[in-house]
mmCIF file of C-alpha atoms and ligand atoms in Angstrom:
data_model
loop_
_atom_site.group_PDB
_atom_site.id
_atom_site.type_symbol
_atom_site.label_atom_id
_atom_site.label_comp_id
_atom_site.label_asym_id
_atom_site.label_seq_id
_atom_site.Cartn_x
_atom_site.Cartn_y
_atom_site.Cartn_z
ATOM 1 C CA UNK A 294 -15.276 38.686 44.409
ATOM 2 C CA UNK A 295 -12.857 41.574 44.672
ATOM 3 C CA UNK A 296 -10.980 42.653 47.817
ATOM 4 C CA UNK A 297 -9.107 45.918 48.101
ATOM 5 C CA UNK A 298 -6.865 46.532 51.085
ATOM 6 C CA UNK A 299 -5.599 49.944 52.130
ATOM 7 C CA UNK A 300 -2.573 49.606 54.404
ATOM 8 C CA UNK A 301 0.833 51.078 55.237
ATOM 9 C CA UNK A 302 2.207 47.493 55.398
ATOM 10 C CA UNK A 303 1.198 45.727 52.163
ATOM 11 C CA UNK A 304 4.117 43.306 52.674
ATOM 12 C CA UNK A 305 2.282 41.798 55.677
ATOM 13 C CA UNK A 306 -0.181 40.219 53.220
ATOM 14 C CA UNK A 307 2.264 38.415 50.929
ATOM 15 C CA UNK A 308 2.702 34.991 52.500
ATOM 16 C CA UNK A 309 -0.855 34.439 53.812
ATOM 17 C CA UNK A 310 -2.187 35.174 50.311
ATOM 18 C CA UNK A 311 0.329 32.829 48.720
ATOM 19 C CA UNK A 312 -0.697 29.731 50.637
ATOM 20 C CA UNK A 313 -3.514 27.249 50.801
ATOM 21 C CA UNK A 314 -7.153 27.994 50.028
ATOM 22 C CA UNK A 315 -6.763 31.733 49.400
ATOM 23 C CA UNK A 316 -3.921 31.173 46.938
ATOM 24 C CA UNK A 317 -5.906 28.560 45.023
ATOM 25 C CA UNK A 318 -9.023 30.775 44.928
ATOM 26 C CA UNK A 319 -6.976 33.564 43.327
ATOM 27 C CA UNK A 320 -5.324 31.265 40.783
ATOM 28 C CA UNK A 321 -8.770 29.974 39.817
ATOM 29 C CA UNK A 322 -10.075 33.542 39.399
ATOM 30 C CA UNK A 323 -12.707 33.212 42.142
ATOM 31 C CA UNK A 324 -11.036 35.860 44.284
ATOM 32 C CA UNK A 325 -9.027 38.955 43.333
ATOM 33 C CA UNK A 326 -6.998 40.805 45.965
ATOM 34 C CA UNK A 327 -5.539 44.266 45.360
ATOM 35 C CA UNK A 328 -3.134 45.786 47.876
ATOM 36 C CA UNK A 329 -2.924 49.590 48.025
ATOM 37 C CA UNK A 330 -0.250 51.415 49.984
ATOM 38 C CA UNK A 331 -1.742 54.360 51.914
ATOM 39 C CA UNK A 332 1.633 56.094 51.563
ATOM 40 C CA UNK A 333 1.006 56.325 47.783
ATOM 41 C CA UNK A 334 -1.945 58.646 48.494
ATOM 42 C CA UNK A 335 0.039 61.211 50.509
ATOM 43 C CA UNK A 336 0.861 64.556 48.881
ATOM 44 C CA UNK A 337 3.716 65.837 51.043
ATOM 45 C CA UNK A 338 7.426 65.423 50.363
ATOM 46 C CA UNK A 339 7.953 62.987 53.229
ATOM 47 C CA UNK A 340 4.830 60.921 52.449
ATOM 48 C CA UNK A 341 3.572 61.169 56.041
ATOM 49 C CA UNK A 342 0.594 58.950 56.983
ATOM 50 C CA UNK A 343 0.249 59.701 60.709
ATOM 51 C CA UNK A 344 0.590 62.571 63.151
ATOM 52 C CA UNK A 345 0.316 63.475 66.844
ATOM 53 C CA UNK A 346 -3.080 63.308 68.573
ATOM 54 C CA UNK A 347 -4.909 66.602 69.137
ATOM 55 C CA UNK A 348 -5.215 66.988 72.896
ATOM 56 C CA UNK A 349 -2.195 64.779 73.465
ATOM 57 C CA UNK A 350 -1.958 61.095 74.300
ATOM 58 C CA UNK A 351 0.080 58.055 73.371
ATOM 59 C CA UNK A 352 0.509 56.751 69.842
ATOM 60 C CA UNK A 353 0.296 58.364 66.435
ATOM 61 C CA UNK A 354 -3.041 58.887 64.668
ATOM 62 C CA UNK A 355 -3.509 58.005 60.988
ATOM 63 C CA UNK A 356 -4.188 61.164 58.981
ATOM 64 C CA UNK A 357 -7.591 61.281 57.208
ATOM 65 C CA UNK A 358 -6.365 62.746 53.888
ATOM 66 C CA UNK A 359 -4.352 59.812 52.491
ATOM 67 C CA UNK A 360 -6.955 57.226 53.607
ATOM 68 C CA UNK A 361 -9.898 59.102 52.081
ATOM 69 C CA UNK A 362 -7.921 59.736 48.855
ATOM 70 C CA UNK A 363 -7.223 55.998 48.754
ATOM 71 C CA UNK A 364 -10.916 55.108 49.208
ATOM 72 C CA UNK A 365 -11.896 57.513 46.415
ATOM 73 C CA UNK A 366 -9.139 56.380 44.049
ATOM 74 C CA UNK A 367 -10.105 52.701 44.417
ATOM 75 C CA UNK A 368 -13.819 53.412 43.815
ATOM 76 C CA UNK A 369 -13.107 55.670 40.807
ATOM 77 C CA UNK A 370 -10.883 53.060 39.191
ATOM 78 C CA UNK A 371 -12.752 49.822 40.095
ATOM 79 C CA UNK A 372 -16.317 50.868 40.984
ATOM 80 C CA UNK A 373 -18.458 51.042 44.114
ATOM 81 C CA UNK A 374 -17.095 49.059 47.079
ATOM 82 C CA UNK A 375 -18.488 48.281 50.522
ATOM 83 C CA UNK A 376 -15.996 50.083 52.785
ATOM 84 C CA UNK A 377 -14.915 48.521 56.082
ATOM 85 C CA UNK A 378 -12.656 50.130 58.669
ATOM 86 C CA UNK A 379 -10.944 47.549 60.879
ATOM 87 C CA UNK A 380 -10.851 49.025 64.359
ATOM 88 C CA UNK A 381 -10.989 47.900 68.006
ATOM 89 C CA UNK A 382 -14.176 50.018 68.348
ATOM 90 C CA UNK A 383 -15.973 48.128 65.560
ATOM 91 C CA UNK A 384 -18.847 45.652 65.728
ATOM 92 C CA UNK A 385 -17.648 42.108 66.408
ATOM 93 C CA UNK A 386 -16.995 39.927 63.385
ATOM 94 C CA UNK A 387 -19.349 36.930 63.558
ATOM 95 C CA UNK A 388 -20.183 34.192 61.077
ATOM 96 C CA UNK A 389 -23.462 36.034 60.424
ATOM 97 C CA UNK A 390 -21.568 39.207 59.436
ATOM 98 C CA UNK A 391 -19.126 37.119 57.366
ATOM 99 C CA UNK A 392 -22.069 35.645 55.408
ATOM 100 C CA UNK A 393 -23.479 39.109 54.757
ATOM 101 C CA UNK A 394 -20.109 40.406 53.553
ATOM 102 C CA UNK A 395 -19.789 37.422 51.189
ATOM 103 C CA UNK A 396 -22.845 38.824 49.306
ATOM 104 C CA UNK A 397 -20.867 41.919 48.256
ATOM 105 C CA UNK A 398 -19.144 42.101 44.876
ATOM 106 C CA UNK A 399 -16.325 44.365 46.103
ATOM 107 C CA UNK A 400 -14.968 45.000 49.610
ATOM 108 C CA UNK A 401 -12.502 47.709 50.583
ATOM 109 C CA UNK A 402 -10.754 47.008 53.894
ATOM 110 C CA UNK A 403 -8.943 49.851 55.652
ATOM 111 C CA UNK A 404 -6.203 48.909 58.121
ATOM 112 C CA UNK A 405 -5.400 51.402 60.854
ATOM 113 C CA UNK A 406 -2.329 51.189 63.062
ATOM 114 C CA UNK A 407 -1.834 51.271 66.836
ATOM 115 C CA UNK A 408 -2.976 54.680 68.039
ATOM 116 C CA UNK A 409 -6.036 54.837 65.844
ATOM 117 C CA UNK A 410 -7.485 56.543 62.765
ATOM 118 C CA UNK A 411 -8.747 60.150 62.591
ATOM 119 C CA UNK A 412 -12.497 60.019 63.387
ATOM 120 C CA UNK A 413 -13.444 61.933 60.214
ATOM 121 C CA UNK A 414 -12.640 58.858 58.090
ATOM 122 C CA UNK A 415 -15.855 57.312 59.489
ATOM 123 C CA UNK A 416 -17.900 59.549 57.157
ATOM 124 C CA UNK A 417 -16.518 57.470 54.227
ATOM 125 C CA UNK A 418 -17.005 54.062 55.838
ATOM 126 C CA UNK A 419 -19.978 51.656 55.646
ATOM 127 C CA UNK A 420 -19.026 49.519 58.658
ATOM 128 C CA UNK A 421 -16.421 49.477 61.410
ATOM 129 C CA UNK A 422 -15.382 45.937 62.380
ATOM 130 C CA UNK A 423 -13.329 44.389 65.221
ATOM 131 C CA UNK A 424 -12.237 40.748 65.350
ATOM 132 C CA UNK A 425 -12.316 40.490 69.159
ATOM 133 C CA UNK A 426 -11.531 42.110 72.475
ATOM 134 C CA UNK A 427 -7.736 42.049 72.525
ATOM 135 C CA UNK A 428 -5.239 44.682 71.421
ATOM 136 C CA UNK A 429 -3.277 44.212 68.191
ATOM 137 C CA UNK A 430 -0.712 46.509 66.595
ATOM 138 C CA UNK A 431 -2.888 47.259 63.573
ATOM 139 C CA UNK A 432 -5.759 46.250 61.305
ATOM 140 C CA UNK A 433 -3.677 44.097 58.920
ATOM 141 C CA UNK A 434 -4.151 40.739 60.663
ATOM 142 C CA UNK A 435 -7.878 41.490 61.160
ATOM 143 C CA UNK A 436 -8.168 42.264 57.408
ATOM 144 C CA UNK A 437 -6.617 38.862 56.666
ATOM 145 C CA UNK A 438 -9.104 37.257 59.052
ATOM 146 C CA UNK A 439 -12.016 38.891 57.170
ATOM 147 C CA UNK A 440 -10.499 37.840 53.832
ATOM 148 C CA UNK A 441 -10.058 34.230 54.962
ATOM 149 C CA UNK A 442 -13.524 33.928 56.545
ATOM 150 C CA UNK A 443 -15.344 35.556 53.603
ATOM 151 C CA UNK A 444 -13.154 33.959 50.920
ATOM 152 C CA UNK A 445 -13.912 30.390 52.007
ATOM 153 C CA UNK A 446 -17.658 31.048 51.599
ATOM 154 C CA UNK A 447 -17.387 32.033 47.930
ATOM 155 C CA UNK A 448 -18.849 29.480 45.506
ATOM 156 C CA UNK A 449 -16.355 26.724 44.517
ATOM 157 C CA UNK A 450 -13.526 28.042 46.728
ATOM 158 C CA UNK A 451 -13.582 25.058 49.076
ATOM 159 C CA UNK A 452 -12.739 21.619 47.788
ATOM 160 C CA UNK A 453 -14.001 18.410 49.410
ATOM 161 C CA UNK A 454 -11.513 18.685 52.271
ATOM 162 C CA UNK A 455 -13.518 21.492 53.940
ATOM 163 C CA UNK A 456 -17.242 21.532 53.605
ATOM 164 C CA UNK A 457 -19.500 24.534 54.116
ATOM 165 C CA UNK A 458 -22.576 22.245 54.090
ATOM 166 C CA UNK A 459 -21.114 20.074 56.869
ATOM 167 C CA UNK A 460 -20.601 23.321 58.801
ATOM 168 C CA UNK A 461 -24.244 24.255 58.383
ATOM 169 C CA UNK A 462 -25.253 20.836 59.793
ATOM 170 C CA UNK A 463 -23.616 21.926 63.053
ATOM 171 C CA UNK A 464 -24.762 25.535 62.703
ATOM 172 C CA UNK A 465 -24.242 27.451 65.945
ATOM 173 C CA UNK A 466 -22.626 24.513 67.806
ATOM 174 C CA UNK A 467 -18.991 23.685 68.517
ATOM 175 C CA UNK A 468 -17.488 20.615 66.871
ATOM 176 C CA UNK A 469 -17.148 17.519 69.052
ATOM 177 C CA UNK A 470 -13.973 15.373 69.162
ATOM 178 C CA UNK A 471 -12.574 14.091 65.859
ATOM 179 C CA UNK A 472 -10.039 11.320 65.203
ATOM 180 C CA UNK A 473 -7.776 9.957 62.520
ATOM 181 C CA UNK A 474 -5.311 7.043 62.449
ATOM 182 C CA UNK A 475 -3.812 5.393 64.409
ATOM 183 C CA UNK A 476 -6.663 3.575 66.158
ATOM 184 C CA UNK A 477 -4.728 3.705 69.425
ATOM 185 C CA UNK A 478 -2.430 6.587 70.400
ATOM 186 C CA UNK A 479 -0.655 6.924 73.773
ATOM 187 C CA UNK A 480 -3.093 4.440 75.280
ATOM 188 C CA UNK A 481 -6.143 6.332 74.011
ATOM 189 C CA UNK A 482 -8.501 4.546 71.625
ATOM 190 C CA UNK A 483 -10.775 5.931 68.929
ATOM 191 C CA UNK A 484 -14.417 5.504 70.104
ATOM 192 C CA UNK A 485 -15.743 2.193 68.741
ATOM 193 C CA UNK A 486 -18.852 3.803 67.247
ATOM 194 C CA UNK A 487 -16.735 5.735 64.704
ATOM 195 C CA UNK A 488 -15.377 2.390 63.382
ATOM 196 C CA UNK A 489 -18.769 0.686 63.361
ATOM 197 C CA UNK A 490 -19.764 1.673 59.818
ATOM 198 C CA UNK A 491 -23.220 2.549 61.161
ATOM 199 C CA UNK A 492 -23.589 6.005 59.609
ATOM 200 C CA UNK A 493 -26.937 6.810 61.245
ATOM 201 C CA UNK A 494 -25.561 5.933 64.701
ATOM 202 C CA UNK A 495 -22.387 7.936 63.964
ATOM 203 C CA UNK A 496 -24.465 11.009 63.024
ATOM 204 C CA UNK A 497 -26.433 10.734 66.309
ATOM 205 C CA UNK A 498 -23.190 10.335 68.319
ATOM 206 C CA UNK A 499 -21.576 13.337 66.623
ATOM 207 C CA UNK A 500 -24.598 15.520 67.248
ATOM 208 C CA UNK A 501 -24.593 14.498 70.925
ATOM 209 C CA UNK A 502 -20.844 15.238 71.212
ATOM 210 C CA UNK A 503 -21.311 18.662 69.574
ATOM 211 C CA UNK A 504 -24.062 19.453 72.087
ATOM 212 C CA UNK A 505 -21.893 18.222 74.994
ATOM 213 C CA UNK A 506 -18.835 20.245 73.916
ATOM 214 C CA UNK A 507 -20.964 23.372 73.479
ATOM 215 C CA UNK A 508 -22.692 22.823 76.852
ATOM 216 C CA UNK A 509 -19.342 22.480 78.635
ATOM 217 C CA UNK A 510 -17.352 25.211 76.937
ATOM 218 C CA UNK A 511 -19.699 27.790 75.433
ATOM 219 C CA UNK A 512 -23.173 27.321 76.971
ATOM 220 C CA UNK A 513 -24.059 30.906 75.948
ATOM 221 C CA UNK A 514 -24.148 29.720 72.313
ATOM 222 C CA UNK A 515 -27.004 27.262 72.932
ATOM 223 C CA UNK A 516 -29.947 29.708 73.020
ATOM 224 C CA UNK A 517 -28.800 31.035 69.596
ATOM 225 C CA UNK A 518 -28.316 27.619 67.963
ATOM 226 C CA UNK A 519 -31.045 26.070 65.802
ATOM 227 C CA UNK A 520 -31.905 23.023 67.943
ATOM 228 C CA UNK A 521 -34.431 20.289 67.160
ATOM 229 C CA UNK A 522 -36.817 18.943 69.830
ATOM 230 C CA UNK A 523 -34.551 15.855 69.898
ATOM 231 C CA UNK A 524 -31.516 18.123 70.585
ATOM 232 C CA UNK A 525 -33.365 19.770 73.484
ATOM 233 C CA UNK A 526 -34.145 16.359 74.977
ATOM 234 C CA UNK A 527 -30.487 15.287 74.543
ATOM 235 C CA UNK A 528 -29.354 18.519 76.207
ATOM 236 C CA UNK A 529 -31.671 17.953 79.181
ATOM 237 C CA UNK A 530 -30.202 14.483 79.656
ATOM 238 C CA UNK A 531 -26.616 15.751 79.252
ATOM 239 C CA UNK A 532 -27.188 18.575 81.735
ATOM 240 C CA UNK A 533 -28.503 16.130 84.352
ATOM 241 C CA UNK A 534 -25.609 13.774 83.662
ATOM 242 C CA UNK A 535 -23.081 16.625 84.027
ATOM 243 C CA UNK A 536 -24.693 17.801 87.302
ATOM 244 C CA UNK A 537 -24.551 14.262 88.733
ATOM 245 C CA UNK A 538 -20.934 13.882 87.606
ATOM 246 C CA UNK A 539 -20.102 17.177 89.291
ATOM 247 C CA UNK A 540 -21.670 15.981 92.562
ATOM 248 C CA UNK A 541 -19.768 12.705 92.411
ATOM 249 C CA UNK A 542 -16.391 14.494 92.048
ATOM 250 C CA UNK A 543 -17.308 16.830 94.903
ATOM 251 C CA UNK A 544 -17.559 13.796 97.227
ATOM 252 C CA UNK A 545 -14.151 12.462 96.237
ATOM 253 C CA UNK A 546 -12.243 15.777 96.614
HETATM 254 C C1 9D3 B 299 -3.819 54.082 72.107
HETATM 255 C C2 9D3 B 299 -4.195 52.701 71.650
HETATM 256 N N1 9D3 B 299 -5.573 52.366 71.727
HETATM 257 C C3 9D3 B 299 -6.281 52.183 72.949
HETATM 258 C C4 9D3 B 299 -6.252 50.778 73.485
HETATM 259 C C5 9D3 B 299 -6.318 52.295 70.539
HETATM 260 C C6 9D3 B 299 -5.850 51.313 69.529
HETATM 261 C C7 9D3 B 299 -5.986 51.659 68.209
HETATM 262 C C8 9D3 B 299 -5.599 50.784 67.227
HETATM 263 C C9 9D3 B 299 -5.310 50.077 69.869
HETATM 264 C C10 9D3 B 299 -4.933 49.171 68.864
HETATM 265 C C11 9D3 B 299 -5.064 49.534 67.550
HETATM 266 C C12 9D3 B 299 -4.676 48.581 66.486
HETATM 267 N N2 9D3 B 299 -5.719 47.562 66.278
HETATM 268 C C13 9D3 B 299 -6.545 47.585 65.248
HETATM 269 O O1 9D3 B 299 -6.428 48.452 64.404
HETATM 270 C C14 9D3 B 299 -7.597 46.592 65.157
HETATM 271 C C15 9D3 B 299 -8.018 45.565 66.065
HETATM 272 C C16 9D3 B 299 -7.557 45.169 67.367
HETATM 273 O O2 9D3 B 299 -6.604 45.701 67.941
HETATM 274 N N3 9D3 B 299 -8.216 44.142 67.977
HETATM 275 C C17 9D3 B 299 -9.264 43.482 67.411
HETATM 276 N N4 9D3 B 299 -9.737 43.822 66.218
HETATM 277 C C18 9D3 B 299 -9.116 44.862 65.563
HETATM 278 S S1 9D3 B 299 -9.565 45.425 64.076
HETATM 279 C C19 9D3 B 299 -8.386 46.573 64.026
#
């Protein structure tokens, strides 16, 4: 898969792309990343990429000309790309959207800067995407988030150390607690079940812990998660148990 990134700060991408999974995917030819400097698509002597907002207001606005020239140049040279503008006004990036994007052969990610991008760029964009409701200084870190999330889904990118199939086993749920050595740390022991060697019992325990963690921290995820009738029964029991626990602490406070 091919990623093209249009940015005024291509240097922000260097070290994340040169480490870990994304680095290995590029070396193995599974992923190609091309950085394009928006400044290279300006036509004026001072290579200006932003300007004051019509109507006034804080922050500089990215000019449409250089960005649209960049989009067109990339598509003329490399072929049709699915064009994404990273912006705080975009649709939220979810694992579902990440999976859809992973089906594309070529993505072109446009990074705006604080202040925003001239609205007329939208006419050249297939989707506008945000990574969450907090304010960043630009679209570069969000572009890296998209690249990381999509890149790990590409065939053969992940080794055994991360597993996409294990993920799908816990589809829509949060992960429960996990442990490694030592068996005892700061007086806290690894749950005995995980050292039992009983793989069926371990799978049941893990599922229950995933349900419990999701119930406690992100209950709004549960209606969306693919749950078995057994899961629903477990959840009922956990909910009752949590309510009783809550009552008990009420009496001692
Ligand atoms: C005058 C500033 N703005 C009103 C709050 C608009 C603004 C535009 C651009 C604020 C921040 C930015 C820079 N951020 C992004 O380009 C961005 C972003 C983000 O800030 N949060 C989450 N996802 C994204 S994707 C791109």
